[in-house]
Coordinates of C-alpha atoms and ligand atoms in Angstrom, one line a residue:
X1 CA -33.1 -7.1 -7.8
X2 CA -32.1 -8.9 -4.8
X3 CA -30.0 -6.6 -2.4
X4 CA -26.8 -8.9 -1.6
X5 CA -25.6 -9.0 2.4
X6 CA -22.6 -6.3 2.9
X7 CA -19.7 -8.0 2.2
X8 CA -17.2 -7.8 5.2
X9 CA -14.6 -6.0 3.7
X10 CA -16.9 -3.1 3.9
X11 CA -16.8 -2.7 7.7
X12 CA -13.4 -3.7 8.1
X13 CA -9.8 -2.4 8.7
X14 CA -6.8 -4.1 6.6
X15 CA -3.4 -3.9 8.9
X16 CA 0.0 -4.5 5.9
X17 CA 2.5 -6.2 7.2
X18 CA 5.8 -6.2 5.7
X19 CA 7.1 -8.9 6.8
X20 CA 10.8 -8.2 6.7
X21 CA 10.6 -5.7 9.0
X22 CA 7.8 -6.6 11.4
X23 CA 9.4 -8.8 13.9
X24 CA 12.0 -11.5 14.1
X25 CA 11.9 -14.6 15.4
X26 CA 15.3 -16.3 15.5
X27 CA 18.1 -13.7 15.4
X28 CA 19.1 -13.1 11.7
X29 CA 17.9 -9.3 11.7
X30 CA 15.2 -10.2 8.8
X31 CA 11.3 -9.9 10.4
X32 CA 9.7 -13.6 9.3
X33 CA 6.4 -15.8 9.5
X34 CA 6.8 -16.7 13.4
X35 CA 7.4 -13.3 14.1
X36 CA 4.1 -12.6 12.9
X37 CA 2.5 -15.1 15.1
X38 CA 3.9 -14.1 18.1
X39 CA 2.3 -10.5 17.5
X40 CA -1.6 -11.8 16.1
X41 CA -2.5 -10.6 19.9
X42 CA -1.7 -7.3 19.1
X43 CA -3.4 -7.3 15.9
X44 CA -6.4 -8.5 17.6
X45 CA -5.8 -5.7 20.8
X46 CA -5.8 -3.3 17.6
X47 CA -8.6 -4.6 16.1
X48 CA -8.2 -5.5 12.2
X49 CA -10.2 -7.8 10.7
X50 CA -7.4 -8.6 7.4
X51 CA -3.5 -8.7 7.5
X52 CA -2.0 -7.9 3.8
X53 CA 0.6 -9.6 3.7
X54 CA 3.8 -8.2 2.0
X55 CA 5.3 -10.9 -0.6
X56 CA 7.0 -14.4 1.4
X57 CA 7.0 -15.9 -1.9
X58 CA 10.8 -17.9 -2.6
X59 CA 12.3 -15.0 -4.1
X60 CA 16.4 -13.9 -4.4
X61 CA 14.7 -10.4 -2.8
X62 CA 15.8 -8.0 -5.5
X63 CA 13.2 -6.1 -4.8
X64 CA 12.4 -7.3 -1.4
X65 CA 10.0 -10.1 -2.5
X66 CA 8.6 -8.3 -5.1
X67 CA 10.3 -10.6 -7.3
X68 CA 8.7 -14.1 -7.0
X69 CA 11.1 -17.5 -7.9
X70 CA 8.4 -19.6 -6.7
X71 CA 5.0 -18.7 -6.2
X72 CA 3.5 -21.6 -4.1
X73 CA 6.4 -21.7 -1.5
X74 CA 7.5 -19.3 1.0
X75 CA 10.8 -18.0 0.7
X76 CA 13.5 -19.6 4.3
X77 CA 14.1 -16.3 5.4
X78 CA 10.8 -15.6 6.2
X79 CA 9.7 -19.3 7.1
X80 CA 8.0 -22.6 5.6
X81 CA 4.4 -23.5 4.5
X82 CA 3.5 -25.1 7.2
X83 CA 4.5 -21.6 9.4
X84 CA 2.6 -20.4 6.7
X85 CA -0.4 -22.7 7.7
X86 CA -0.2 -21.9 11.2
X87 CA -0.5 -18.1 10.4
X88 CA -3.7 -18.6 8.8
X89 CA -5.1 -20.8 11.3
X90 CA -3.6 -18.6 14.6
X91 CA -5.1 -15.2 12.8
X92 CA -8.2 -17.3 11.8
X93 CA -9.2 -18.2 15.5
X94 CA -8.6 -14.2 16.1
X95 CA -11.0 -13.2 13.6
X96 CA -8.4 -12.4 11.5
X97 CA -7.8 -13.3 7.3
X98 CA -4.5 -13.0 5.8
X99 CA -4.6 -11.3 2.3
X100 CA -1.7 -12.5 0.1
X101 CA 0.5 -10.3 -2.1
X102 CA 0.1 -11.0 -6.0
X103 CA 2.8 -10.4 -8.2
X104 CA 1.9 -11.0 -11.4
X105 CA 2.6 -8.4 -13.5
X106 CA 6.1 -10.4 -13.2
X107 CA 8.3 -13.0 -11.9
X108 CA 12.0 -13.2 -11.1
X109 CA 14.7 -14.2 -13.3
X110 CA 15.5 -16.8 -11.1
X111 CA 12.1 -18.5 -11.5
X112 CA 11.7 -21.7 -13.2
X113 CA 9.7 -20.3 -16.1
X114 CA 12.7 -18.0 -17.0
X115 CA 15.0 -20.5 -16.6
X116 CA 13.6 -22.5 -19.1
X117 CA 12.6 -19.7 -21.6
X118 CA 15.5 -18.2 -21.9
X119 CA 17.1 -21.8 -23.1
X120 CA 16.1 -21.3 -26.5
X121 CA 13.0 -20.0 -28.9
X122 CA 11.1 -23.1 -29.1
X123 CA 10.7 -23.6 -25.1
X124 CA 7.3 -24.1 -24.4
X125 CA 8.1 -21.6 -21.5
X126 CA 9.5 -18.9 -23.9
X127 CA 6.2 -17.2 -24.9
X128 CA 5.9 -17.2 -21.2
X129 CA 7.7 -13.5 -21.4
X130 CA 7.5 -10.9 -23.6
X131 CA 10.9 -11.0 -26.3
X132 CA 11.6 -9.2 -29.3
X133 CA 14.1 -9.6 -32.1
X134 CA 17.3 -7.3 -32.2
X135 CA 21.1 -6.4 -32.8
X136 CA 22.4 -6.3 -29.2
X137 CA 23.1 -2.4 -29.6
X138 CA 19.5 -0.3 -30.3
X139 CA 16.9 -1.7 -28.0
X140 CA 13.6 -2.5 -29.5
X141 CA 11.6 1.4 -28.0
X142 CA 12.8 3.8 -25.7
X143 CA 10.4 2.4 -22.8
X144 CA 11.6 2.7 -19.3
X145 CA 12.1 0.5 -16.6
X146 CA 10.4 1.6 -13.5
X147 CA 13.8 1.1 -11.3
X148 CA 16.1 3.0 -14.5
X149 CA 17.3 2.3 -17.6
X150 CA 15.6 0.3 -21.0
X151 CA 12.9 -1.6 -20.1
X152 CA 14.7 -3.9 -22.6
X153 CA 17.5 -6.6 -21.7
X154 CA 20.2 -8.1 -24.3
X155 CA 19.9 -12.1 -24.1
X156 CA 23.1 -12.7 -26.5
X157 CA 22.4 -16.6 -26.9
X158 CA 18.9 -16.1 -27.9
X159 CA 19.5 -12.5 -30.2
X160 CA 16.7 -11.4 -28.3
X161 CA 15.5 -8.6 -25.5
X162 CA 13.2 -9.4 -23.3
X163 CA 11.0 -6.9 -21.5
X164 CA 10.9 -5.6 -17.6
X165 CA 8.8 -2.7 -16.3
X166 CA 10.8 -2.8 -13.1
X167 CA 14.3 -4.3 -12.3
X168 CA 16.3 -7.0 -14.8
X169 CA 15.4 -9.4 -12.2
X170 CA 12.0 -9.0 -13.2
X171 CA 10.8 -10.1 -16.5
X172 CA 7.5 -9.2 -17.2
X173 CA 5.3 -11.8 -17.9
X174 CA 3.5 -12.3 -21.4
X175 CA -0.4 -12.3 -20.3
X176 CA -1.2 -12.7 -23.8
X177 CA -0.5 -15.7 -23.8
X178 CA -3.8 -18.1 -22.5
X179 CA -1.0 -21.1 -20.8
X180 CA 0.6 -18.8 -18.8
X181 CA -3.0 -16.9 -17.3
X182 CA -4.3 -20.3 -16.3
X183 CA -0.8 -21.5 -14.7
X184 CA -1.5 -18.5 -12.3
X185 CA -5.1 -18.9 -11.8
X186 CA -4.3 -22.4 -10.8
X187 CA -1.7 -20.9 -8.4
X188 CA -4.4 -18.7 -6.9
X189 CA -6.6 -21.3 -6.6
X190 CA -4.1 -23.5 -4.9
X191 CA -4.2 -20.5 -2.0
X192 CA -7.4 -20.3 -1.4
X193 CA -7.7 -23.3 -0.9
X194 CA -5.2 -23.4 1.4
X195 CA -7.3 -20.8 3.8
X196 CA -6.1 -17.5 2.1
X197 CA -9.2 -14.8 2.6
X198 CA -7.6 -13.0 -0.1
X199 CA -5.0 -11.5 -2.2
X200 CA -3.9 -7.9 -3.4
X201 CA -3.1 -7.3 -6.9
X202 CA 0.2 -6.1 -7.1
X203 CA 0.7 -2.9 -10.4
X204 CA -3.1 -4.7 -11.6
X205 CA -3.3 -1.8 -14.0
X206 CA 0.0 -3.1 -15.7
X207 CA -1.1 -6.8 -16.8
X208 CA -2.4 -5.6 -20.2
X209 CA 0.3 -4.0 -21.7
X210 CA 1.1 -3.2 -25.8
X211 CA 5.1 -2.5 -25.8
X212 CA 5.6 -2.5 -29.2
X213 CA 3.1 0.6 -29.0
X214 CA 4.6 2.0 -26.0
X215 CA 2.1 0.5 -23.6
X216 CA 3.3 0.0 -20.1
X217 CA -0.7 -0.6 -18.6
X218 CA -4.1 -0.6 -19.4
X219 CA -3.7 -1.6 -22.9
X220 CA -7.7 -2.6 -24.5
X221 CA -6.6 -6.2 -22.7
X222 CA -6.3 -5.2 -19.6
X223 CA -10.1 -5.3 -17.9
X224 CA -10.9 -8.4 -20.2
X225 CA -8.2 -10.2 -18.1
X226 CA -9.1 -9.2 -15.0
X227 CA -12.8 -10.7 -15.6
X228 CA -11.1 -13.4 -17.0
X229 CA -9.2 -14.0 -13.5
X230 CA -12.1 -12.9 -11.6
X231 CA -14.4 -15.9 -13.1
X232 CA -11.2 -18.2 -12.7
X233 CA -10.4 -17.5 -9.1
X234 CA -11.7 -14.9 -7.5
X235 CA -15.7 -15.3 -7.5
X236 CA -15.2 -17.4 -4.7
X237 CA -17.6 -16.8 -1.1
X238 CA -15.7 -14.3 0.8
X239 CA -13.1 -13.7 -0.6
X240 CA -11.2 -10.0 -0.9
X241 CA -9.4 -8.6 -3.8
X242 CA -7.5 -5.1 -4.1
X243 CA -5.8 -4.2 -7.0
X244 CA -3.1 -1.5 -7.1
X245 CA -3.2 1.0 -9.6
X246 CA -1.3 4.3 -9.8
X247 CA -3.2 5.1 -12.7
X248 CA -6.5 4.5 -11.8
X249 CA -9.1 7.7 -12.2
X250 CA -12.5 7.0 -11.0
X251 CA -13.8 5.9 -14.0
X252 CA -11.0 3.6 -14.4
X253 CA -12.2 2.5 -10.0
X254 CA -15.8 1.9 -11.4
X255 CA -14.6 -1.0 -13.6
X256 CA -11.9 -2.6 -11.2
X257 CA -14.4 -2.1 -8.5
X258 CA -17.7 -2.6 -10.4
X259 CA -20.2 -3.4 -7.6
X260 CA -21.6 -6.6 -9.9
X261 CA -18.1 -8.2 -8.5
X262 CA -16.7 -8.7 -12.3
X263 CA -13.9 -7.6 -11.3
X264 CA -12.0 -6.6 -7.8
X265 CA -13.3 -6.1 -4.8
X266 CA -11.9 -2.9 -4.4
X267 CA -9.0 -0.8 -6.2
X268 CA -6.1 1.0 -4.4
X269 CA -5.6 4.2 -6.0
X270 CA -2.9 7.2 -5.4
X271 CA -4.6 10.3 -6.6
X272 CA -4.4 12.2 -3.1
X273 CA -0.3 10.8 -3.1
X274 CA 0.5 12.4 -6.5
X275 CA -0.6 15.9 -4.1
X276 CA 3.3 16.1 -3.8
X277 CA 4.5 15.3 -7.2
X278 CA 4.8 17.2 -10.3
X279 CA 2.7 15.9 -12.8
X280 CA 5.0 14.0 -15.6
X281 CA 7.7 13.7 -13.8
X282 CA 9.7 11.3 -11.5
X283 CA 8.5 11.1 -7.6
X284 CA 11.9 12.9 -6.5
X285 CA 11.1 16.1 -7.8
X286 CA 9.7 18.4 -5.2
X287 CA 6.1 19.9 -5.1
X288 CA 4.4 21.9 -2.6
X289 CA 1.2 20.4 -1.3
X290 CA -1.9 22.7 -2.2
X291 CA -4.2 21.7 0.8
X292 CA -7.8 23.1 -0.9
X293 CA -6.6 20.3 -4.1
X294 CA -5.7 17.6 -1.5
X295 CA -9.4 18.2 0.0
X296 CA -10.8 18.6 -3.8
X297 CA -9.5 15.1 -4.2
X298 CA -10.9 13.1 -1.6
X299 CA -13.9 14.8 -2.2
X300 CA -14.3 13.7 -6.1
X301 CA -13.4 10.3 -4.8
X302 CA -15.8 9.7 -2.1
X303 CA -18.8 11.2 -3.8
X304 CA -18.2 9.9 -7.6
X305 CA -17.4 6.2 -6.7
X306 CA -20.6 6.2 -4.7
X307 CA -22.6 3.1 -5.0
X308 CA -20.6 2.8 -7.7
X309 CA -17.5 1.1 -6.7
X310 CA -15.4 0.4 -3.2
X311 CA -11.6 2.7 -2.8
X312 CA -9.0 1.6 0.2
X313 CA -8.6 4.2 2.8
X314 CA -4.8 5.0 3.1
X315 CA -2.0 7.2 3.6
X316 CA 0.8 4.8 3.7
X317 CA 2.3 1.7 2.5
X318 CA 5.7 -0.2 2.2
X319 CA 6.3 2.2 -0.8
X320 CA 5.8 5.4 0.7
X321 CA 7.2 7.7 3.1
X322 CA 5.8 7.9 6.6
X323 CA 2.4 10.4 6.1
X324 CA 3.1 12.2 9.9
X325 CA 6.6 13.4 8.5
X326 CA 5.0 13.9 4.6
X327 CA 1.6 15.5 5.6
X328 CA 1.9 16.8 9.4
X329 CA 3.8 17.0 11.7
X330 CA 6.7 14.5 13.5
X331 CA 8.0 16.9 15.9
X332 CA 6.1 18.9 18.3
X333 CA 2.8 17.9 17.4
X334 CA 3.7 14.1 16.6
X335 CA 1.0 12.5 18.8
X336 CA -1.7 14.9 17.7
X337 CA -1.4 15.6 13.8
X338 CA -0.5 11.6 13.3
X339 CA -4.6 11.2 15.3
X340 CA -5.7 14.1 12.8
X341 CA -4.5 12.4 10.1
X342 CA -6.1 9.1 11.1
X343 CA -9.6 10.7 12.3
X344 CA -9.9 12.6 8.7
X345 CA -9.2 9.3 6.9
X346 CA -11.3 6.8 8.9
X347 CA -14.4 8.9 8.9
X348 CA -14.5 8.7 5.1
X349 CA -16.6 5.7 2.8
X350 CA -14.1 3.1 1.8
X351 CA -11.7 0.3 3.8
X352 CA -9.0 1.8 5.9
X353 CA -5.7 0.2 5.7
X354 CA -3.4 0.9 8.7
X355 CA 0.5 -0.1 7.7
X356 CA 2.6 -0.9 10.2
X357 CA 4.0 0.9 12.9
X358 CA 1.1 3.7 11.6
X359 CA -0.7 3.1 14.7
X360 CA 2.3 4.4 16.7
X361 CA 3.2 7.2 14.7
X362 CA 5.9 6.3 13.6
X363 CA 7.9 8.4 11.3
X364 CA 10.6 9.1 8.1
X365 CA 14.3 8.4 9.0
X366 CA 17.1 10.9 8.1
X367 CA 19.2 8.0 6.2
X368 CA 22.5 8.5 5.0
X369 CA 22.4 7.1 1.5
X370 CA 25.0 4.4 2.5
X371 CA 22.2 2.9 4.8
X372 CA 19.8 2.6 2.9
X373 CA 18.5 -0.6 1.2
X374 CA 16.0 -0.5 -1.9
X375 CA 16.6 -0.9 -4.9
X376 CA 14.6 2.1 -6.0
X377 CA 16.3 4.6 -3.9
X378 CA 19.9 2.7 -5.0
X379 CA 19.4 3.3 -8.5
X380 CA 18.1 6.8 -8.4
X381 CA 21.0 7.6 -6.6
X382 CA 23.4 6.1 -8.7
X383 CA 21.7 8.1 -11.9
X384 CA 21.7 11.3 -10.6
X385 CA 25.0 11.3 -9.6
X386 CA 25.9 10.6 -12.6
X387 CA 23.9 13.6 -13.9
X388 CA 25.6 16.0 -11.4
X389 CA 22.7 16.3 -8.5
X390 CA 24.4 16.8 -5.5
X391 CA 25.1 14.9 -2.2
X392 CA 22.7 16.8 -0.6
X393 CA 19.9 17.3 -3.2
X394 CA 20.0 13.2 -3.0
X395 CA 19.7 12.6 0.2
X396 CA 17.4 15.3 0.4
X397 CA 15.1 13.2 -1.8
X398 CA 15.5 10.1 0.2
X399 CA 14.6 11.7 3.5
X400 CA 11.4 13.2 2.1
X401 CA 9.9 10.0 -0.7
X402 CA 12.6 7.3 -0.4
X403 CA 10.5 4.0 0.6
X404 CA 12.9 2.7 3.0
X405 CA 11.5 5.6 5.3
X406 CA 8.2 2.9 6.0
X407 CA 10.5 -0.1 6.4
X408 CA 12.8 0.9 9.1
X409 CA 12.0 -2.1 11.6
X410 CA 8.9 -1.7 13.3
X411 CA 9.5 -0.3 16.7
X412 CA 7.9 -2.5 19.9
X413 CA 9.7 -1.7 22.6
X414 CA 12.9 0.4 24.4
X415 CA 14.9 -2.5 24.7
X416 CA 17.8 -2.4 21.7
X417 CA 17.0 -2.8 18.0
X418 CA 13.7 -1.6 19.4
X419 CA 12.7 -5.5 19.9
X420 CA 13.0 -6.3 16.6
X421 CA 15.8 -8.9 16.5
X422 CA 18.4 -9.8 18.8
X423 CA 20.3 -9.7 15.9
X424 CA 21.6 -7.2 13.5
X425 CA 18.5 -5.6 11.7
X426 CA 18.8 -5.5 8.0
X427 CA 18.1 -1.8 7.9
X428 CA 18.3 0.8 10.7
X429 CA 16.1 1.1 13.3
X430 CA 15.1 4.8 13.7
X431 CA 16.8 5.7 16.9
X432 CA 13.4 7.5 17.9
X433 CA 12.2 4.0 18.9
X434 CA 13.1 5.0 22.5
X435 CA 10.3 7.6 23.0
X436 CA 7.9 6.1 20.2
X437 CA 7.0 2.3 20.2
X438 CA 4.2 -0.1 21.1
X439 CA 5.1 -1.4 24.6
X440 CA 5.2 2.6 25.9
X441 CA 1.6 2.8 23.8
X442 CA -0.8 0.1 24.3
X443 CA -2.9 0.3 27.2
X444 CA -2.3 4.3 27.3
X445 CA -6.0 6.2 26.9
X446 CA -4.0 9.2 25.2
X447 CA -1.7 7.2 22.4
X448 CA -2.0 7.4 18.8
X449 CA -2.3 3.3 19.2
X450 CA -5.5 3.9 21.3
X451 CA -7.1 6.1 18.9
X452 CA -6.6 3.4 16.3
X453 CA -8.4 1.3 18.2
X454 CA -11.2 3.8 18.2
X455 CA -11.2 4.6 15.0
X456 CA -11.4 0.7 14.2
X457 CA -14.2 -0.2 16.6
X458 CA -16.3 2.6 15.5
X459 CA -16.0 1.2 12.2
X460 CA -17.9 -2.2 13.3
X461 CA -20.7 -0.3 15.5
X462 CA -21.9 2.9 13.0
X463 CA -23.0 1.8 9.9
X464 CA -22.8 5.2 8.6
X465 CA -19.7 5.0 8.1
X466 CA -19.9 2.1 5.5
X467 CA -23.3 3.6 3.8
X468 CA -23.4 7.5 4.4
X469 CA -23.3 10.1 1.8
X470 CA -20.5 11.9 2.1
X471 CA -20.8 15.9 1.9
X472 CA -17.6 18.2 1.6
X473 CA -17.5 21.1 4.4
X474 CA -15.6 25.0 4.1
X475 CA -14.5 23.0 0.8
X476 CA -12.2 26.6 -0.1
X477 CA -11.0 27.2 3.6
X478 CA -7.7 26.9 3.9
X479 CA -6.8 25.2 7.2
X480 CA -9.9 23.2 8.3
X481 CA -10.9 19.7 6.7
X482 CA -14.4 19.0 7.0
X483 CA -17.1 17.1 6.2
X484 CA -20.4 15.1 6.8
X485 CA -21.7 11.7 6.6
X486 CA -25.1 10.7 6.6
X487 CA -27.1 7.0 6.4
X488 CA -30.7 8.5 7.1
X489 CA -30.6 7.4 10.9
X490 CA -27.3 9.0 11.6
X491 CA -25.3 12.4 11.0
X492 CA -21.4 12.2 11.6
X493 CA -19.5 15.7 11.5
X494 CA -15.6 15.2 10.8
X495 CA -13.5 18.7 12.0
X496 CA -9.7 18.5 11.2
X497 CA -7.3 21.5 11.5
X498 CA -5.0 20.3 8.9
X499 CA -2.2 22.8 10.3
X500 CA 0.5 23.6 13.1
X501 CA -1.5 27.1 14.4
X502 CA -4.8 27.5 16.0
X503 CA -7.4 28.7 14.1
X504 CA -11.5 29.8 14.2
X505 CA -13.6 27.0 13.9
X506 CA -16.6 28.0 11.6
X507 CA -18.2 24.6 12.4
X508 CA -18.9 25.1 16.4
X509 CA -22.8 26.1 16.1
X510 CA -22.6 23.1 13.7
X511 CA -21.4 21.0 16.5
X512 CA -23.5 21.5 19.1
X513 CA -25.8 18.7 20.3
X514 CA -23.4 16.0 18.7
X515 CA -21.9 13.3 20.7
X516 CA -17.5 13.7 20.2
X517 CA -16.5 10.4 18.9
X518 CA -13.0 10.5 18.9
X519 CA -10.5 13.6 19.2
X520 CA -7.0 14.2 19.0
X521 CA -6.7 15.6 22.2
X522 CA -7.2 14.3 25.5
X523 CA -8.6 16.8 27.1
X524 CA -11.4 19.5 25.8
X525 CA -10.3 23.2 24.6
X526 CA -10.8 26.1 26.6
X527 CA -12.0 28.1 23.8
X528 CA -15.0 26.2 22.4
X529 CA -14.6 28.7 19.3
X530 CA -10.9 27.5 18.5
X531 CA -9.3 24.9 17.1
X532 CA -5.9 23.8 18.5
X533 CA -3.3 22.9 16.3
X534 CA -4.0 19.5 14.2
X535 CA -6.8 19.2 16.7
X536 CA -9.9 16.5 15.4
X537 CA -13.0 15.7 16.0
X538 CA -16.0 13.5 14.5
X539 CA -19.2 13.6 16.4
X540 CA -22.4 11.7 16.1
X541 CA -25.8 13.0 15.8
X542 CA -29.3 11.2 16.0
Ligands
LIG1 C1 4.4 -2.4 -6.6 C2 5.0 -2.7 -5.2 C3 6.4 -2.3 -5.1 C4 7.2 -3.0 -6.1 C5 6.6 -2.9 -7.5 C6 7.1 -3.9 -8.5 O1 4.3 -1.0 -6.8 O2 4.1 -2.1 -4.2 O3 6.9 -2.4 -3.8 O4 8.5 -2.6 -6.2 O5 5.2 -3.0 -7.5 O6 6.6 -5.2 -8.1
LIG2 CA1 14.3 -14.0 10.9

């Protein structure tokens, strides 16, 4: 069999924007499209190779774009398609591909499909969305949406519900029908051609679905679509494709991601994110992170999926809470544990993503729940209220999971609103922006930025970080991640201390003779034996 070339999204870094709170361009407080642009230099200062790109899609932002009215226009507040255009071309000439965000699990209400199904029965655009017979009073099955309540909506004029996984705005769409799958490969198509280097799957796993059998996801439909869609629009030179999927065990990973390219490129799974959740039930409830399981996990991941599938790197995104205030440490030790965290996750097999404001460290907010934004966090509030949870026990769960914590405008500079806007920012800039933003960063040998950029570059020069086995170290210690890559030519030894105390480091005979990398500290221990607190290494040998 012919070996094909490594793709590129093997060796590269993916930076997420989301876009609303990256930067803004004319005053409005919302981040937009020409914001972007004026920030591709620092991209390229960083390094990335691929911007995701949070949705722009016309949308009445329900769900913060996540609720598409139009896929093949972007929405004013962010811009038009001809900003659009110029994006791709300015990040093109830096090296740079823009990765668009794919909703198409469902669409908004407001969309012109919906419009028109919900007119009457015999639309051609009804069977567009998933409907079901009924009285107005018992919903079709007790199924969930994702953002609270039925996953079933009354339509008097039709005497039918239709179905949403996630808000009412958002009616999921009926994939079984063959009309509506080729509308959206059409769409995709209509992107790519337009320059996009890719797209990322939003809720993939959900697109094959079996309500009337309680289904939410992976129903027996589910992979023979995504083949479907891959041969439709994605098997196209170059191009990259992530699909999302909370559900996703490695099994599941080796279809998405088979390495034949049937299907995805790569998948996006959560399995080290569920560390702090109690299995079964909702994301509020609080569990305590069991550091010899969070190590189990990355483990199973990177040495079962090898050579037999491609997983993303991450520890954050637009919906989760800020990992130096979730996993380390945003206080004393916020410069050193966010570089820990980074060094442990860049060493590993897989493509890093690096969300925004990540490469500064930034960190959760303390909102009050009157500031805060989404949807998600809005709603759980609301119901647990009404269930008797206190004041305190809310925001409690706000400050430590709520998603608004990553989309707090991204801080730049010292000047007010942290150079976001001259305007009012649609959601609080965390006040820290003062001691912690990019101006006071970039350039600066000892930043978190600056080990970004490290971490980044290293990724181009060693191939064994693309191609090396991966082999878990003091897998039952307590305190210390560790572990080794190896391609054949090259060894790399990764040392974290995952904790705020200093500890022994078994590993020092280990390290001698390697070349240190990267570190989180600037300058070297005096006790070669020790391990400072969150201190990092990754070495080279050969
Ligand atoms: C995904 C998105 C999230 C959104 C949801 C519904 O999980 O990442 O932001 O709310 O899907 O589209
Ligand atoms: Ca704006």
């Amino acid at each position: 069999m012919k070996h094909p070339e490594t793709p590129w999204w093997k060796q590269a870094v993916i930076y997420q924007i989301y876009p609303r709170s990256f930067c803004d361009s004319n005053g409005d407080g919302i981040g937009d499209l020409p914001g972007i642009l004026s920030k591709l230099d620092y991209l390229q200062t960083l390094g990335i190779d691929a911007i995701w790109l949070s949705p722009v899609f016309r949308s009445p932002q329900d769900d913060n774009g996540y609720d598409i009215s139009d896929y093949q226009d972007i929405d004013p507040i962010f811009g038009t398609l001809e900003d659009m255009d110029a994006l791709i071309r300015e990040a093109g000439k830096r090296g740079i591909r823009i990765i668009m965000d794919l909703v198409l699990n469902h669409s908004s209400d407001e969309h012109r499909w919906f419009k028109e199904a919900r007119k009457s029965r015999d639309n051609p655009y009804h069977d567009f969305y998933i409907w079901r017979d009924g009285d107005g009073v018992t919903p079709p099955n007790d199924l969930k949406a994702g953002f609270g309540g039925s996953a079933w909506e009354w339509v008097p004029e039709l005497g039918q519900y239709y179905f949403h996984q996630f808000s009412v705005k958002q009616p999921d769409l009926n994939w079984d029908n063959p009309a509506l799958r080729a509308e959206l490969y059409r769409m995709i198509n209509w992107w790519t051609d337009r320059g996009v280097g890719g797209f990322r799957l939003d809720v993939v796993d959900h697109l094959g679905k079996d309500p009337d059998h309680g289904l939410m996801k992976c129903a027996p439909t589910l992979h023979p679509y995504i083949r479907e869609m891959s041969r439709a629009a994605f098997q196209r030179p170059g191009l990259v494709t992530v699909g999302e999927a909370w559900s996703a065990d490695v099994e599941e990973a080796k279809r998405y991601s088979n390495p034949d390219g049937s299907e995805l490129s790569m998948v996006f799974q959560f399995e080290h994110m569920k560390i702090d959740q109690i299995p079964g039930k909702e994301k509020w409830e609080r569990a305590p992170i069991d550091f010899v399981t969070l190590k189990k996990i990355f483990s199973r991941w990177q040495k079962e999926l090898y050579g037999q599938g491609w997983n993303s790197l991450f520890w954050e995104n637009h919906d989760l809470p800020r990992s130096v205030s979730r996993f380390a440490d945003d206080g004393t030790y916020r410069v050193e544990s966010a570089k820990m965290l980074a060094i442990l996750l860049h060493g590993m097999q897989g493509t890093p993503y690096v969300y925004q404001g990540e490469e500064l460290g930034m960190t959760n907010y303390d909102f009050r729940v009157g500031e805060c934004r989404d949807i998600e966090i809005l709603n759980m509030a609301r119901e647990r209220r009404a269930q008797g949870y206190s004041e305190e026990w809310i925001r409690d769960a706000i400050r430590r999971k709520g998603r608004d914590n990553a989309r707090t405008p991204m801080q730049w500079d010292a000047s007010p609103n942290a150079g976001f806007t001259t305007g009012e920012p649609w959601l609080v800039v965390n006040p820290n922006y003062r001691e912690i933003n990019a101006e006071d960063q970039v350039g600066r040998d000892d930043s978190v930025f600056a080990c970004y950029q490290t971490l980044i570059r290293l990724r181009k020069e060693l191939p064994v970080l693309t191609d090396g086995t991966y082999e878990p170290l003091l897998e039952e210690d307590a305190r210390i991640f560790a572990y080794r890559r190896d391609d054949g030519k090259n060894r790399l030894l990764v040392v974290c201390n995952f904790f705020g105390e200093s500890v022994e480091n078994p590993l020092c005979g280990e390290e001698k003779g390697g070349r240190l990398l990267v570190s989180s500290y600037t300058e070297a221990g005096t006790d070669p034996d020790l391990l400072r607190p969150y201190e990092a290494k990754m070495l080279l040998f050969g």
